[in-house]
Coordinates of C-alpha atoms and ligand atoms in Angstrom, one line a residue:
M1 CA -78.0 42.1 -28.8
R2 CA -78.7 44.7 -26.0
G3 CA -75.8 46.3 -24.2
N4 CA -76.8 44.9 -20.8
T5 CA -76.9 41.2 -22.0
S6 CA -74.6 39.2 -19.8
I7 CA -71.1 38.7 -21.1
I8 CA -71.2 35.0 -20.6
L9 CA -74.5 34.7 -22.5
R10 CA -73.1 36.8 -25.4
T11 CA -69.8 34.8 -25.6
M12 CA -71.6 31.5 -25.4
L13 CA -74.0 32.4 -28.1
L14 CA -71.2 33.7 -30.3
V15 CA -69.1 30.6 -29.7
S16 CA -72.0 28.1 -30.2
V17 CA -73.0 29.8 -33.5
A18 CA -69.4 29.8 -34.7
I19 CA -68.8 26.1 -33.7
T20 CA -72.2 25.0 -35.2
L21 CA -71.5 26.7 -38.5
S22 CA -67.9 25.4 -38.7
M23 CA -69.0 21.8 -37.9
M24 CA -71.9 22.0 -40.4
A25 CA -69.4 23.2 -43.1
L26 CA -67.0 20.4 -42.2
L27 CA -69.8 17.7 -42.3
F28 CA -71.0 19.0 -45.6
L29 CA -67.5 18.9 -47.1
V30 CA -66.6 15.5 -45.8
E31 CA -69.8 14.0 -47.0
R32 CA -69.6 15.5 -50.4
S33 CA -66.1 14.4 -51.0
L34 CA -66.9 10.9 -49.9
K35 CA -70.1 10.8 -52.1
N36 CA -68.0 12.0 -55.1
H37 CA -65.4 9.4 -54.4
F38 CA -68.0 6.6 -54.3
M39 CA -69.7 7.8 -57.4
E40 CA -66.4 7.8 -59.3
L41 CA -65.6 4.3 -57.9
D42 CA -69.0 3.0 -59.1
E43 CA -68.7 4.6 -62.5
D44 CA -65.3 3.0 -62.9
I45 CA -66.8 -0.5 -62.1
V46 CA -69.7 0.0 -64.5
N47 CA -67.3 1.3 -67.3
N48 CA -65.1 -1.7 -66.6
K49 CA -68.0 -4.1 -67.0
A50 CA -69.1 -2.3 -70.2
S51 CA -65.7 -2.6 -71.8
I52 CA -65.6 -6.3 -70.9
I53 CA -69.0 -6.8 -72.6
V54 CA -67.9 -4.8 -75.7
S55 CA -64.8 -6.9 -76.0
L56 CA -66.8 -10.1 -75.5
S57 CA -69.3 -9.0 -78.2
K58 CA -66.5 -8.9 -80.8
Q59 CA -65.7 -12.6 -80.2
K60 CA -67.2 -15.6 -81.8
D61 CA -70.4 -16.9 -80.2
A62 CA -70.5 -13.6 -78.3
L63 CA -73.9 -13.8 -76.7
S64 CA -73.3 -17.1 -74.9
K65 CA -69.8 -15.8 -73.9
I66 CA -71.4 -12.7 -72.3
M67 CA -73.9 -14.9 -70.5
S68 CA -71.3 -17.3 -69.1
W69 CA -69.1 -14.3 -68.1
D70 CA -72.1 -12.8 -66.3
A71 CA -72.9 -16.1 -64.6
A72 CA -69.3 -16.5 -63.5
N73 CA -69.4 -13.0 -61.8
S74 CA -72.7 -13.4 -60.1
D75 CA -71.4 -12.3 -56.7
E76 CA -70.2 -8.9 -57.8
G77 CA -73.3 -6.8 -57.0
F78 CA -74.3 -6.1 -60.6
Y79 CA -76.6 -7.6 -63.2
I80 CA -77.2 -7.2 -66.9
K81 CA -80.1 -7.2 -69.3
V82 CA -79.6 -7.9 -73.0
L83 CA -82.4 -6.5 -75.3
D84 CA -82.9 -7.0 -78.9
D85 CA -85.4 -4.4 -80.4
E86 CA -86.9 -3.8 -76.9
R87 CA -87.3 -7.6 -76.5
L88 CA -85.6 -9.2 -73.5
V89 CA -83.0 -11.7 -74.7
Y90 CA -81.1 -12.3 -71.5
K91 CA -81.4 -11.2 -67.8
S92 CA -78.9 -12.1 -65.0
N93 CA -80.3 -14.5 -62.5
R94 CA -79.5 -12.9 -59.1
S95 CA -81.7 -13.6 -56.1
R96 CA -79.8 -11.0 -54.0
L97 CA -80.4 -8.1 -56.4
S98 CA -84.1 -7.3 -56.9
P99 CA -84.3 -4.1 -58.9
G100 CA -88.0 -4.7 -59.5
N101 CA -89.2 -3.8 -55.9
N102 CA -90.8 -0.5 -55.1
S103 CA -88.0 1.1 -53.1
S104 CA -85.5 0.7 -55.8
K105 CA -84.2 3.7 -57.8
F106 CA -82.4 3.7 -61.0
I107 CA -79.9 6.3 -61.7
S108 CA -78.3 6.9 -65.1
I109 CA -74.6 6.8 -64.9
S110 CA -74.5 10.5 -66.0
E111 CA -76.6 11.5 -63.1
T112 CA -74.7 13.2 -60.2
E113 CA -77.4 12.5 -57.7
P114 CA -75.9 10.5 -54.8
P115 CA -77.3 7.0 -54.5
S116 CA -79.8 6.4 -51.7
S117 CA -80.8 2.9 -50.4
H118 CA -81.4 0.4 -53.1
N119 CA -80.0 2.7 -55.7
Y120 CA -78.8 1.2 -59.0
I121 CA -76.5 2.9 -61.3
V122 CA -77.5 2.1 -64.9
K123 CA -75.4 2.2 -68.1
T124 CA -76.8 1.2 -71.4
I125 CA -74.4 0.2 -74.2
H126 CA -75.1 -1.0 -77.8
V127 CA -73.3 -3.9 -79.3
D128 CA -73.4 -5.6 -82.7
I129 CA -73.4 -9.4 -82.6
D130 CA -73.8 -11.2 -85.9
K131 CA -75.0 -8.0 -87.6
Q132 CA -77.7 -7.7 -85.1
R133 CA -77.9 -4.7 -82.8
Y134 CA -78.3 -5.5 -79.1
S135 CA -78.7 -3.1 -76.1
V136 CA -77.0 -4.2 -73.0
M137 CA -78.1 -2.5 -69.7
I138 CA -75.6 -2.8 -66.9
Y139 CA -77.0 -2.3 -63.4
L140 CA -74.7 -1.8 -60.4
D141 CA -76.0 -1.8 -56.9
A142 CA -74.8 1.4 -55.2
S143 CA -76.7 0.9 -51.9
V144 CA -73.7 -0.4 -50.1
H145 CA -72.1 3.0 -50.4
S146 CA -75.3 4.9 -49.5
H147 CA -75.6 2.8 -46.4
F148 CA -72.0 3.3 -45.5
L149 CA -72.6 7.1 -46.0
A150 CA -75.7 7.1 -43.8
D151 CA -73.9 5.3 -41.0
F152 CA -70.9 7.6 -41.5
R153 CA -73.1 10.7 -41.2
V154 CA -74.6 9.4 -38.0
Q155 CA -71.3 8.8 -36.4
L156 CA -69.9 12.1 -37.6
L157 CA -72.9 13.9 -36.2
T158 CA -72.5 12.1 -32.8
I159 CA -68.9 13.1 -32.7
F160 CA -69.7 16.6 -33.6
C161 CA -72.5 16.9 -31.0
G162 CA -70.0 15.6 -28.3
A163 CA -67.3 18.0 -29.4
W164 CA -69.9 20.8 -29.5
L165 CA -71.0 20.1 -25.9
I166 CA -67.4 19.8 -24.7
I167 CA -66.4 23.1 -26.4
I168 CA -69.5 25.0 -25.0
L169 CA -69.0 23.6 -21.5
S170 CA -65.3 24.4 -21.5
T171 CA -66.0 27.9 -22.8
Y172 CA -68.5 28.4 -20.1
L173 CA -66.2 27.2 -17.4
G174 CA -63.3 29.2 -18.9
I175 CA -65.4 32.4 -18.8
K176 CA -66.6 31.7 -15.4
K177 CA -63.1 31.1 -14.1
G178 CA -61.8 34.1 -16.1
H179 CA -64.3 36.3 -14.4
K180 CA -63.3 35.2 -11.0
P181 CA -60.7 38.0 -10.6
I182 CA -63.4 40.5 -11.6
Y183 CA -65.8 39.2 -8.9
S184 CA -63.0 39.5 -6.3
L185 CA -62.1 42.9 -7.6
S186 CA -65.6 44.1 -7.2
K187 CA -65.8 42.5 -3.7
H188 CA -62.6 44.4 -2.8
M189 CA -63.9 47.6 -4.3
S190 CA -67.1 47.3 -2.3
T191 CA -65.2 47.2 1.0
I192 CA -63.5 50.6 0.3
Q193 CA -65.0 53.4 2.4
A194 CA -64.5 57.1 2.5
E195 CA -62.3 56.8 5.6
K196 CA -60.1 54.1 4.0
L197 CA -59.4 55.7 0.6
E198 CA -55.7 55.2 1.1
A199 CA -56.0 51.4 0.9
T200 CA -55.2 50.8 -2.7
L201 CA -55.6 47.4 -4.5
A202 CA -52.6 45.1 -4.8
I203 CA -51.9 44.9 -8.6
D204 CA -49.8 41.7 -8.5
K205 CA -52.8 39.7 -7.2
Y206 CA -54.7 40.2 -10.5
P207 CA -54.2 39.0 -14.1
G208 CA -52.4 41.3 -16.6
E209 CA -55.7 42.2 -18.4
L210 CA -57.0 43.9 -15.3
R211 CA -53.8 45.6 -14.2
E212 CA -54.5 48.8 -16.3
L213 CA -58.0 49.0 -14.8
I214 CA -56.6 48.6 -11.2
E215 CA -53.9 51.2 -11.9
S216 CA -56.5 53.7 -13.0
F217 CA -58.7 52.7 -10.0
N218 CA -55.8 53.1 -7.6
G219 CA -55.0 56.5 -9.3
M220 CA -58.6 57.6 -8.8
L221 CA -58.5 56.4 -5.2
T222 CA -55.3 58.4 -4.5
K223 CA -56.8 61.5 -6.1
L224 CA -60.1 61.0 -4.1
N225 CA -58.1 60.5 -0.9
G226 CA -56.1 63.7 -1.6
S227 CA -59.4 65.6 -2.2
F228 CA -61.0 64.0 0.8
I229 CA -58.1 64.9 3.1
K230 CA -58.2 68.4 1.7
L231 CA -61.9 68.7 2.1
S232 CA -61.9 67.5 5.7
D233 CA -58.8 69.7 6.5
F234 CA -60.7 72.6 5.0
S235 CA -63.9 72.0 7.0
N236 CA -61.8 71.7 10.2
D237 CA -60.0 74.9 9.3
V238 CA -63.3 76.6 8.5
A239 CA -64.7 75.6 11.8
H240 CA -61.6 76.7 13.5
E241 CA -61.5 80.1 11.7
L242 CA -65.1 80.7 12.5
R243 CA -64.7 79.8 16.1
T244 CA -62.1 82.4 16.9
P245 CA -64.1 85.5 15.8
L246 CA -67.3 84.1 17.2
T247 CA -65.6 83.5 20.5
N248 CA -64.3 87.0 20.5
I249 CA -67.7 88.4 19.7
I250 CA -69.4 86.4 22.5
M251 CA -66.6 87.3 25.0
Q252 CA -66.9 91.0 24.1
A253 CA -70.7 90.9 24.4
Q254 CA -70.5 89.1 27.8
V255 CA -67.9 91.6 29.1
G256 CA -70.1 94.5 27.9
L257 CA -73.1 93.1 29.6
S258 CA -71.4 92.1 32.8
Q259 CA -71.8 95.7 34.3
E260 CA -73.4 99.0 33.4
R261 CA -71.2 101.1 31.0
S262 CA -71.1 104.5 29.6
I263 CA -72.2 105.3 26.0
P264 CA -68.6 105.7 24.7
E265 CA -67.6 102.4 26.2
Y266 CA -70.6 100.7 24.5
Q267 CA -69.7 102.3 21.3
E268 CA -66.1 101.1 21.5
L269 CA -67.4 97.6 22.3
M270 CA -69.7 97.8 19.3
Y271 CA -66.8 98.8 17.0
S272 CA -64.8 96.0 18.2
I273 CA -67.7 93.5 17.6
L274 CA -68.2 95.1 14.2
E275 CA -64.6 94.5 13.3
E276 CA -64.9 90.8 14.1
L277 CA -68.2 90.6 12.2
E278 CA -66.6 92.3 9.2
Q279 CA -63.8 89.7 9.3
L280 CA -66.4 87.0 9.5
A281 CA -68.4 88.5 6.6
K282 CA -65.3 88.7 4.5
M283 CA -64.4 85.1 5.2
V284 CA -67.9 83.8 4.4
G285 CA -68.1 86.0 1.2
D286 CA -64.7 84.7 0.1
M287 CA -65.7 81.1 0.7
L288 CA -68.9 81.6 -1.1
W289 CA -67.1 83.1 -4.1
L290 CA -64.7 80.1 -4.2
A291 CA -67.5 77.6 -3.9
R292 CA -69.3 79.3 -6.8
T293 CA -66.2 79.3 -9.1
D294 CA -65.5 75.7 -8.1
N295 CA -69.0 74.8 -9.4
G296 CA -68.5 76.9 -12.6
L297 CA -71.1 79.4 -11.6
I298 CA -68.8 82.4 -12.1
L299 CA -67.6 83.1 -15.6
A300 CA -65.2 85.7 -16.8
D301 CA -66.7 88.5 -18.9
K302 CA -63.6 89.4 -20.7
E303 CA -62.7 92.8 -22.2
P304 CA -59.5 94.5 -23.2
L305 CA -58.1 96.3 -20.2
S306 CA -55.4 98.9 -20.2
L307 CA -52.8 97.7 -17.7
A308 CA -51.5 101.3 -17.3
S309 CA -54.8 102.8 -16.1
E310 CA -55.9 99.7 -14.1
L311 CA -52.6 99.6 -12.2
S312 CA -52.4 103.3 -11.6
S313 CA -55.8 103.4 -10.0
L314 CA -55.0 100.3 -7.9
L315 CA -51.7 101.7 -6.8
D316 CA -53.4 105.0 -5.9
F317 CA -55.7 103.1 -3.7
F318 CA -52.9 101.3 -1.9
T319 CA -50.5 104.4 -1.6
Y320 CA -51.8 105.2 1.9
L321 CA -51.2 101.6 3.2
A322 CA -47.8 101.4 1.6
E323 CA -46.7 104.8 3.0
E324 CA -47.5 103.4 6.5
K325 CA -44.8 100.9 6.0
A326 CA -42.5 103.2 4.0
L327 CA -42.9 101.0 1.0
T328 CA -42.3 102.2 -2.6
F329 CA -43.8 100.8 -5.9
E330 CA -41.5 100.2 -8.9
L331 CA -43.5 99.7 -12.0
I332 CA -41.7 98.3 -15.0
N333 CA -43.3 98.5 -18.5
N334 CA -47.0 99.1 -18.0
E335 CA -47.8 99.8 -21.7
D336 CA -49.9 96.8 -22.5
H337 CA -53.4 95.4 -22.7
V338 CA -54.9 92.4 -21.1
M339 CA -58.1 90.5 -21.9
A340 CA -59.8 90.0 -18.6
D341 CA -62.9 90.5 -16.5
K342 CA -62.5 94.0 -15.0
I343 CA -63.8 93.3 -11.5
M344 CA -62.0 89.9 -11.2
F345 CA -58.8 91.4 -12.6
R346 CA -58.8 94.2 -10.0
R347 CA -59.7 91.7 -7.3
A348 CA -56.8 89.4 -8.2
I349 CA -54.2 92.2 -8.5
S350 CA -55.5 93.8 -5.3
N351 CA -55.0 90.6 -3.4
V352 CA -51.5 90.2 -4.6
I353 CA -50.5 93.8 -3.9
S354 CA -52.2 93.9 -0.6
N355 CA -50.2 90.8 0.4
A356 CA -47.0 92.3 -0.8
I357 CA -47.8 95.4 1.4
R358 CA -48.8 93.3 4.3
Y359 CA -45.9 90.8 4.3
S360 CA -43.1 93.1 3.0
D361 CA -40.2 94.1 5.2
H362 CA -40.5 97.7 6.4
G363 CA -39.1 100.3 4.0
S364 CA -38.5 97.9 1.1
P365 CA -39.6 98.3 -2.5
I366 CA -42.4 96.4 -4.2
G367 CA -41.7 95.6 -7.8
I368 CA -44.5 95.2 -10.3
S369 CA -43.4 94.1 -13.8
L370 CA -45.4 93.4 -16.9
S371 CA -44.2 91.4 -19.8
R372 CA -45.8 90.1 -22.9
D373 CA -45.2 86.8 -24.6
P374 CA -47.1 86.6 -27.9
S375 CA -47.7 82.9 -27.6
H376 CA -48.5 82.7 -23.9
G377 CA -50.1 86.0 -22.9
T378 CA -49.5 88.8 -20.4
L379 CA -47.5 88.1 -17.3
V380 CA -48.0 90.3 -14.2
S381 CA -45.3 89.7 -11.6
V382 CA -45.3 91.3 -8.1
T383 CA -42.1 91.0 -6.1
N384 CA -41.5 92.0 -2.4
R385 CA -38.9 91.5 0.2
C386 CA -39.7 89.3 3.1
T387 CA -36.9 88.2 5.4
G388 CA -36.9 84.5 6.2
I389 CA -39.3 83.5 3.5
S390 CA -36.9 81.0 1.9
G391 CA -37.7 78.3 4.5
E392 CA -41.5 78.4 3.9
P393 CA -43.5 76.0 1.8
I394 CA -44.4 78.6 -0.7
S395 CA -46.6 76.4 -3.0
R396 CA -49.0 75.9 -0.1
M397 CA -49.7 79.6 -0.1
F398 CA -52.4 79.0 -2.7
D399 CA -54.2 76.5 -0.4
R400 CA -57.4 77.6 1.2
L401 CA -57.1 79.0 4.7
Y402 CA -53.3 78.5 4.6
R403 CA -51.4 81.2 6.5
G404 CA -47.7 81.2 6.6
D405 CA -45.3 81.9 9.4
I406 CA -47.4 82.4 12.6
S407 CA -45.3 85.3 13.8
R408 CA -45.9 87.1 10.5
S409 CA -49.5 86.1 10.0
G410 CA -50.4 86.3 13.6
S411 CA -50.1 90.1 13.4
S412 CA -52.2 90.2 10.2
D413 CA -56.0 89.9 10.1
G414 CA -56.0 87.7 7.0
V415 CA -57.9 84.5 6.8
G416 CA -55.8 82.8 4.2
L417 CA -58.2 82.9 1.3
G418 CA -56.7 85.8 -0.7
L419 CA -54.4 83.7 -2.9
S420 CA -56.9 80.9 -3.3
I421 CA -59.2 83.6 -4.8
V422 CA -56.4 84.8 -7.1
K423 CA -55.8 81.2 -8.3
S424 CA -59.5 80.7 -9.0
I425 CA -59.7 84.0 -10.9
I426 CA -56.7 83.2 -13.1
E427 CA -58.1 79.7 -13.7
V428 CA -61.4 81.1 -14.7
H429 CA -59.5 83.1 -17.3
G430 CA -57.7 80.0 -18.5
G431 CA -54.3 81.3 -17.1
K432 CA -51.8 80.2 -14.5
V433 CA -50.5 81.4 -11.2
W434 CA -47.3 80.5 -9.4
N435 CA -44.8 81.9 -7.0
E436 CA -41.0 81.7 -6.5
V437 CA -38.5 82.7 -4.0
D438 CA -35.1 84.2 -4.6
G439 CA -33.2 84.8 -1.3
D440 CA -35.4 87.1 0.7
H441 CA -37.6 88.1 -2.2
I442 CA -40.8 86.4 -3.2
T443 CA -42.5 86.9 -6.6
F444 CA -46.0 86.1 -7.5
H445 CA -46.6 85.6 -11.3
L446 CA -50.1 85.9 -12.8
L447 CA -50.3 84.8 -16.4
F448 CA -53.3 86.0 -18.4
P449 CA -53.5 83.9 -21.6
V450 CA -53.7 85.5 -25.1
R451 CA -57.3 84.5 -25.5
Ligands
ATP501 N1 -46.2 88.7 -0.8 C1 -46.1 87.8 0.2 N2 -44.9 87.8 0.9 C2 -44.8 86.9 1.9 N3 -45.7 86.0 2.2 C3 -46.9 86.0 1.6 C4 -47.1 86.9 0.5 N4 -48.3 86.6 0.0 C5 -48.8 85.6 0.8 N5 -48.0 85.2 1.7 C6 -48.2 84.1 2.7 O1 -49.2 83.3 2.2 C7 -50.3 83.2 3.1 C8 -51.6 83.1 2.4 O2 -51.9 84.3 1.7 P1 -53.4 84.7 1.4 O3 -53.4 85.9 0.7 O4 -54.0 83.5 0.8 O5 -54.0 84.8 2.8 P2 -53.9 86.0 3.9 O6 -53.2 87.1 3.3 O7 -53.3 85.4 5.1 O8 -55.4 86.3 4.1 P3 -56.5 87.0 3.2 O9 -57.5 86.0 3.0 O10 -57.0 88.2 3.9 O11 -55.7 87.4 2.0 C9 -50.2 84.4 3.9 O12 -50.7 84.2 5.2 C10 -48.7 84.6 4.0 O13 -48.1 83.9 5.0
MG502 MG1 -53.9 87.9 1.4

């Protein structure tokens, strides 16, 4: 049966085949046991008659005693023939029993074939009367039983057909009724729209069998709703983030064009526009990178990297920036290797270190520690002091376009994508990233897995 065949049709076919087979088996068994029972009954009667004839044959004047016994029992549905060397000596006179007609069938007593209409069970016995050997043939009419069996079969078949119809009909109605909650569920599901993803289905309205499905569906809705909200927030944020630099660029261009200016003034204006454009280009580039990692288009080309040399070249690069804020780097245990994509690794660490520089308190130290756990991998942790950080929702820092405390971020030129990129990079490597706050100190942990 094909996979897309309707469930009702499949179940009905299965049930009807099962019922038909069981009923046929039942019919066969009942009929066979009844037939056997009647055969045994008829055999007993014939044997009984035979033993009477044998006992009469031993008496004086046996032949006439047999004849008068036969005449006295003329209503019992049997008749006899007495033969002497194939010559008929005596034959019962019964008008009701006519074994001579065409439809009659004689069955020997040893035969197991069931009697049909006008069947006669025949038993031949040999008796010696007055030193003369006679054959006595006893015929018993078994058609009463075969007629009873035929009627019984018709009745049984009628009952079975009725029962078959009732079972099939009730199965059909049962399945139809059983499917009702599924139809109502699908109706309910079809009303769900992107804007109403928070409207989950009420579990208690549906039968137990569907609850697991509804729970999974509700779970999926909740996840979709979360992603949908995130996505629409993200597009709102993107529009908002793009609007500010674009407005700045337009305003600066308008101011520049409003009157004639000297070359140095135009140059300054161009620098200022270039700055905004660079910010825009960075944001677009970052978003593109994130979109590509989301779609699995960026893969890590891992190689063993020496943490000592990677970190020292990165810290050299940031020395000038750190000095501006009188920050110092404290490196703990840098003798290790990490399996990572060189460019991605540098990008992730640079983002975290540049954040630490940007958001650190003036004149505070920045701690960079490396630890190795043979079962988990290499952990790079960057800690900096940032007064007032304890009240911030630090887990949101990894959200796209999230920027923390306005007063702190307002002064920075970040767009809030740095840590999202760090998270994507670590995830592309199969690792984990998280942050934690201890008083005024915040630490970002980057775990690169063993493999
Ligand atoms: N080391 C840190 N100390 C304190 N706050 C931090 C630190 N790193 C990140 N944050 C907070 O998390 C926010 C998000 O950081 P993220 O690096 O994603 O964006 P950003 O630095 O604002 O911009 P950019 O895209 O240029 O990196 C920051 O705006 C800041 O408020
Ligand atoms: Mg940043």
